[in-house]
Short mmCIF file of C-alpha atoms in Angstrom, two decimals:
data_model
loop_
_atom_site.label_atom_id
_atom_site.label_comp_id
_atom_site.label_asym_id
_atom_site.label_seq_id
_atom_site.Cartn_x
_atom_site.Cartn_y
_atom_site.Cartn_z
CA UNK A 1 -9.92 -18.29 -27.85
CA UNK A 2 -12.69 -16.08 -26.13
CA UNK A 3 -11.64 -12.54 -25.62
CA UNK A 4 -13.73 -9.04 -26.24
CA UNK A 5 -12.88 -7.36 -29.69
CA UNK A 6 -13.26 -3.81 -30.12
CA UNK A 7 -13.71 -2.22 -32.94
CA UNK A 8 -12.05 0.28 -34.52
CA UNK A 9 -9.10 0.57 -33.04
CA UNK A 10 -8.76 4.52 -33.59
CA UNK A 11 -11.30 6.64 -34.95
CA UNK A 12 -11.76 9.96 -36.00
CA UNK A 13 -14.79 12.31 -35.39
CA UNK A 14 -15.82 15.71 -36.92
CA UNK A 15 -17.27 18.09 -34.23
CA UNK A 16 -21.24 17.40 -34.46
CA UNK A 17 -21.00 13.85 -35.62
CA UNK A 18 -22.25 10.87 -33.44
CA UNK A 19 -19.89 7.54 -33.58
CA UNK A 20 -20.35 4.34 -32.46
CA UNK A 21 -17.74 2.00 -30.94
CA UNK A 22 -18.35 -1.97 -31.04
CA UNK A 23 -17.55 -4.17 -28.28
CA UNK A 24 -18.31 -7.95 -29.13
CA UNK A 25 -17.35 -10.49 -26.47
CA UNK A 26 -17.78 -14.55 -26.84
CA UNK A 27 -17.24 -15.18 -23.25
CA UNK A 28 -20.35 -16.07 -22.67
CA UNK A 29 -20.17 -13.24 -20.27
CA UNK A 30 -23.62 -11.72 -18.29
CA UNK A 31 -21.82 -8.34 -17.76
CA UNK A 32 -20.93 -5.53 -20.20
CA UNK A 33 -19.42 -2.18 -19.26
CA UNK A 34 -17.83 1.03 -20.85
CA UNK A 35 -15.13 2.82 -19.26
CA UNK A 36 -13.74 5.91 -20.25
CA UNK A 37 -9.94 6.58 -19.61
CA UNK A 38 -8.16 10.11 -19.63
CA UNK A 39 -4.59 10.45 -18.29
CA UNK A 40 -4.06 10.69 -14.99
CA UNK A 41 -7.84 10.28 -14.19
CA UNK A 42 -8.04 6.54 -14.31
CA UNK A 43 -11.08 4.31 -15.78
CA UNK A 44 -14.63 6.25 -15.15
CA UNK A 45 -17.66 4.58 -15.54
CA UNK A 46 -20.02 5.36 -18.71
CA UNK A 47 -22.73 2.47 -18.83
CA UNK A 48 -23.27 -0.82 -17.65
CA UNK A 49 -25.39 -3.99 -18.05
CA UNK A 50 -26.00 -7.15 -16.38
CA UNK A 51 -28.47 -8.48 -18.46
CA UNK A 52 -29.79 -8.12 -22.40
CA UNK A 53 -32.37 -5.11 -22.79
CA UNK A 54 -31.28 -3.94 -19.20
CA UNK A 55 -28.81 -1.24 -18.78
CA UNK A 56 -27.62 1.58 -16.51
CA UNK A 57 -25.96 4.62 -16.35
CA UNK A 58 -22.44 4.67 -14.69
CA UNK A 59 -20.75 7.96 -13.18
CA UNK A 60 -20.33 10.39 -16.46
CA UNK A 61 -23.28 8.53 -18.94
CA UNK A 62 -23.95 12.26 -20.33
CA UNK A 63 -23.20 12.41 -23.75
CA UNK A 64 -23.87 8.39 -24.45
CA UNK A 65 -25.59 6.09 -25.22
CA UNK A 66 -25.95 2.03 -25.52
CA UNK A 67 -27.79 -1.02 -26.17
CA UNK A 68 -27.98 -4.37 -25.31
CA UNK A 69 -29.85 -5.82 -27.88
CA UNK A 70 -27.69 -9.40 -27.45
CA UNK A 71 -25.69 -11.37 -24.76
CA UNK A 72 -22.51 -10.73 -27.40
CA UNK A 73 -22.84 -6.92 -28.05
CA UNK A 74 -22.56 -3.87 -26.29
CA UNK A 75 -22.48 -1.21 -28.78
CA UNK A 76 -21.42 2.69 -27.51
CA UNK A 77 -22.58 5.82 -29.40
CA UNK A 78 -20.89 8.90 -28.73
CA UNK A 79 -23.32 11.69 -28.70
CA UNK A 80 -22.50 15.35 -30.08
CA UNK A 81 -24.13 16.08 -26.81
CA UNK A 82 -20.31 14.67 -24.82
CA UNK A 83 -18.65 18.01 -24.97
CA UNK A 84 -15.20 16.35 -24.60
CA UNK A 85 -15.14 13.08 -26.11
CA UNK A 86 -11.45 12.87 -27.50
CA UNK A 87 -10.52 9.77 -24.76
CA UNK A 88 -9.51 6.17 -24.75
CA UNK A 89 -13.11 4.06 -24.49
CA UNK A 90 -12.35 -0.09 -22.79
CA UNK A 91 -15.28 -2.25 -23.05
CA UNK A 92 -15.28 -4.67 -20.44
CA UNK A 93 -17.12 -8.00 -19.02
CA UNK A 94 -17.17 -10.16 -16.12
CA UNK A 95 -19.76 -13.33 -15.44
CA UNK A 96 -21.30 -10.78 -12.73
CA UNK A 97 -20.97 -9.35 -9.40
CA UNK A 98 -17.59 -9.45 -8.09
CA UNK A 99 -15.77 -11.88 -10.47
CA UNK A 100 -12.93 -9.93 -12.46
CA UNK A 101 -13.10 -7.68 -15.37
CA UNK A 102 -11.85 -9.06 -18.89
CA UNK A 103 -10.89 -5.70 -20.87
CA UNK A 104 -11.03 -5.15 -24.86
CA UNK A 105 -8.20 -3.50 -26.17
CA UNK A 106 -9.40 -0.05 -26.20
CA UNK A 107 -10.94 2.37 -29.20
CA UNK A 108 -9.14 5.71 -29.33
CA UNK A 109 -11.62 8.41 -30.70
CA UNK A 110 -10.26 11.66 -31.70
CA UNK A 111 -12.46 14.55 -32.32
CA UNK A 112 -11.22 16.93 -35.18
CA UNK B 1 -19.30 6.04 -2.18
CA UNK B 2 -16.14 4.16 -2.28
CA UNK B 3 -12.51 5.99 -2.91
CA UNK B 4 -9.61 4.52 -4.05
CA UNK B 5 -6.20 6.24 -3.53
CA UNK B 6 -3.04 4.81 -5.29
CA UNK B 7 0.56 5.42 -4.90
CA UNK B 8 3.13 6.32 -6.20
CA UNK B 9 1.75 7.49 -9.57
CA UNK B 10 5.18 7.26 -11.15
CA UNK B 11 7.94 4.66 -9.72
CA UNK B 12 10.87 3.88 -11.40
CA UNK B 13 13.48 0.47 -10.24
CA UNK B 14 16.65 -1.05 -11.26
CA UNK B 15 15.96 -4.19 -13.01
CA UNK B 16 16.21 -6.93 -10.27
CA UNK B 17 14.81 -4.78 -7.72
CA UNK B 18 11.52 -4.97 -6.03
CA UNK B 19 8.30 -2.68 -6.67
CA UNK B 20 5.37 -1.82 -4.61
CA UNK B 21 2.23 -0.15 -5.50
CA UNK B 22 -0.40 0.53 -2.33
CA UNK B 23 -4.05 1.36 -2.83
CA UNK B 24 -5.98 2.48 0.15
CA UNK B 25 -9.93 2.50 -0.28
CA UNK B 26 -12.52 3.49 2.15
CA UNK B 27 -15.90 1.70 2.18
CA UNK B 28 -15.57 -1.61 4.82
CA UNK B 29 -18.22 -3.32 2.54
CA UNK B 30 -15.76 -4.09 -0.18
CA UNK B 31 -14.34 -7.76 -0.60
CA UNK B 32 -12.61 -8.23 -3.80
CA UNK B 33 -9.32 -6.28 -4.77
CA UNK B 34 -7.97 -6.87 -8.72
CA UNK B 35 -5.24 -6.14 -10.15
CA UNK B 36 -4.35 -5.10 -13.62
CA UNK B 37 -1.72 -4.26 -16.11
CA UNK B 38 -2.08 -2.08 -18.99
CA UNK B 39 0.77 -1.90 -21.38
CA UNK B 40 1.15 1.13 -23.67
CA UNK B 41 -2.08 1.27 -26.44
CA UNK B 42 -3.83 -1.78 -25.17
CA UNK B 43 -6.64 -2.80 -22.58
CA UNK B 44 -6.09 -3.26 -18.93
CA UNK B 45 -5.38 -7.22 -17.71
CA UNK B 46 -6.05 -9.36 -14.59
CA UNK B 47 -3.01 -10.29 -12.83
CA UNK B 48 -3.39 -10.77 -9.31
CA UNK B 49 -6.27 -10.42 -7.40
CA UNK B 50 -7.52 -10.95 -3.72
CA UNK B 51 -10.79 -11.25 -1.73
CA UNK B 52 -11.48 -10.00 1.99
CA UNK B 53 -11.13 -13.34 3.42
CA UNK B 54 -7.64 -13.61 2.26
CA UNK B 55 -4.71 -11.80 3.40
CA UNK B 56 -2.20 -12.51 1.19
CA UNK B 57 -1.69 -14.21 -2.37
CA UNK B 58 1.29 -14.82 -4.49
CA UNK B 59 1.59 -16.08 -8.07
CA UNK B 60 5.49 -16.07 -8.73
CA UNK B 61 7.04 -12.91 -9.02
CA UNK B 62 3.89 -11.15 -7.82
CA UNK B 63 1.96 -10.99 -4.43
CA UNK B 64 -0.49 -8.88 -3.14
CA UNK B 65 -1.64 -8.35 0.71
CA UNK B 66 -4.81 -6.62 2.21
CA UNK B 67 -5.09 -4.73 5.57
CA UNK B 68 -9.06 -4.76 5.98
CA UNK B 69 -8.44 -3.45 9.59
CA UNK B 70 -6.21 -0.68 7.81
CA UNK B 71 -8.52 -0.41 4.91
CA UNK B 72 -5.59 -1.19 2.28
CA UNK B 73 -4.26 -3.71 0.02
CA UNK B 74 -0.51 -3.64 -2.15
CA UNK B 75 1.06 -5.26 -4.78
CA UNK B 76 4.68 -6.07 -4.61
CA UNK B 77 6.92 -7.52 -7.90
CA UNK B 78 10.26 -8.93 -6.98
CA UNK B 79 12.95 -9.41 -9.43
CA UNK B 80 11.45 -6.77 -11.79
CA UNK B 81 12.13 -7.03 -15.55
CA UNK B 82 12.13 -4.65 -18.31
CA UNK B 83 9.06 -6.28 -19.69
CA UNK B 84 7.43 -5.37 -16.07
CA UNK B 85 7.09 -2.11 -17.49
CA UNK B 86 3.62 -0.62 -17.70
CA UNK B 87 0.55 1.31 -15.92
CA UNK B 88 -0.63 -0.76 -13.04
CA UNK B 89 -4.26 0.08 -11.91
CA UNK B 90 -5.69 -1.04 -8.77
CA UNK B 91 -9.33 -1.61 -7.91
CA UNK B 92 -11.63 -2.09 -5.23
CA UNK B 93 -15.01 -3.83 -5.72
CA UNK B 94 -18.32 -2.65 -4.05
CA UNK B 95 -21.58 -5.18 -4.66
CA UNK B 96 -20.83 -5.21 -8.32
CA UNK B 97 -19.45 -1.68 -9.07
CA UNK B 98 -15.69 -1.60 -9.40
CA UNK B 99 -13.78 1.82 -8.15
CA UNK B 100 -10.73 1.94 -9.70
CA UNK B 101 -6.92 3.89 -8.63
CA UNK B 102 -5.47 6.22 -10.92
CA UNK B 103 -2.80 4.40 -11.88
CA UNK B 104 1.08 4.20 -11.78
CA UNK B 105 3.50 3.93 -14.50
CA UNK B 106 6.21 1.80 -13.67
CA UNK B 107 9.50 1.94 -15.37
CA UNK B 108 11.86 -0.87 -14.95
CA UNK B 109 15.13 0.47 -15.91
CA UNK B 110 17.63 -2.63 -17.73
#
């Protein structure tokens, strides 16, 4: 079945370190995008991309960073520059333009 | 930019009775309005959604209904079930940038 996988499911940062979170879809999907999701704030924005080696930054991109590098992966790094990066990250993809969002199932990072 | 208001952020039914979530957003250019379900530790999911040229669409238990004149749309689940229970987000969509509500946790109570 085609579906997004995220990966790890929770993960666990020391203050200072950088992390990256995979996002792997088979959808055959143009459109990749990272949302960040804190209670009671909704989803925000992080990065997006319609297209490989083409990205942009959503609403709160400081701290993170991505790459397209193929259709398939959308890989997020978690800078020690995000001052507040314990959060729930979704990874998400749609064929483009106003078609609906398929969602991963979500990477919880912790920072300890 | 757009805004997208949701209410109530917490509503809790009888099992059997009906729920309603409305999302009010504010840019006239948007023309497609998902909805999604996110049960507790996992990613949202698509279950209804609607575009401006439609004013109403049902799928079973759940229907959802746009106002463009009034600038909002709501999703309504009859016959709620204890497995109804979860955060339902709303969304409008702008171009290709989706504006998300904030979410309400409904609890269907057996």
């Amino acid at each position: 079945d085609g579906g997004i996988t995220q990966s790890p499911k929770y993960l666990f940062r020391k203050e200072g370190q950088n992390v990256t979170l995979s996002c792997e879809q088979n959808l055959n999907h143009d459109a990749m995008y990272w949302y960040r999701q804190d209670p009671g704030q909704g989803l925000r924005l992080i990065y997006y991309s319609q297209i490989v080696n083409d990205f942009q930054k959503g609403d709160i991109a400081e701290g993170y960073s991505v790459s397209r590098e193929k259709k398939e992966s959308f890989p997020l790094t978690v800078t020690s520059a995000q001052k507040n990066p314990t959060a729930f990250y979704l990874c998400a993809s749609n064929r483009g333009w106003t078609d609906g969002y398929t969602f991963g199932s979500g990477t919880r990072l912790t920072v300890v | 930019g757009e805004n997208v208001e949701q209410h109530p952020s917490t509503l809790s039914v009888q099992e059997g009775d009906s729920a309603v979530i409305k999302c009010t957003y504010s840019d006239s250019a948007s023309n497609y309005f998902p909805w999604y379900k996110q049960e507790l530790g996992k990613g949202p999911q698509l279950i209804i959604d609607i575009r401006s040229n439609v004013g109403e669409k049902k799928d079973q238990r759940i229907a959802v209904t746009l106002n463009k004149t009034a600038k909002h749309f709501s999703l309504h689940i009859t016959e709620t079930q204890p497995e109804d229970s979860a955060v339902y987000f709303c969304a409008a969509v702008t171009g290709n940038q989706f504006y998300f509500g904030t979410g309400t946790s409904l609890t269907v109570i057996p």
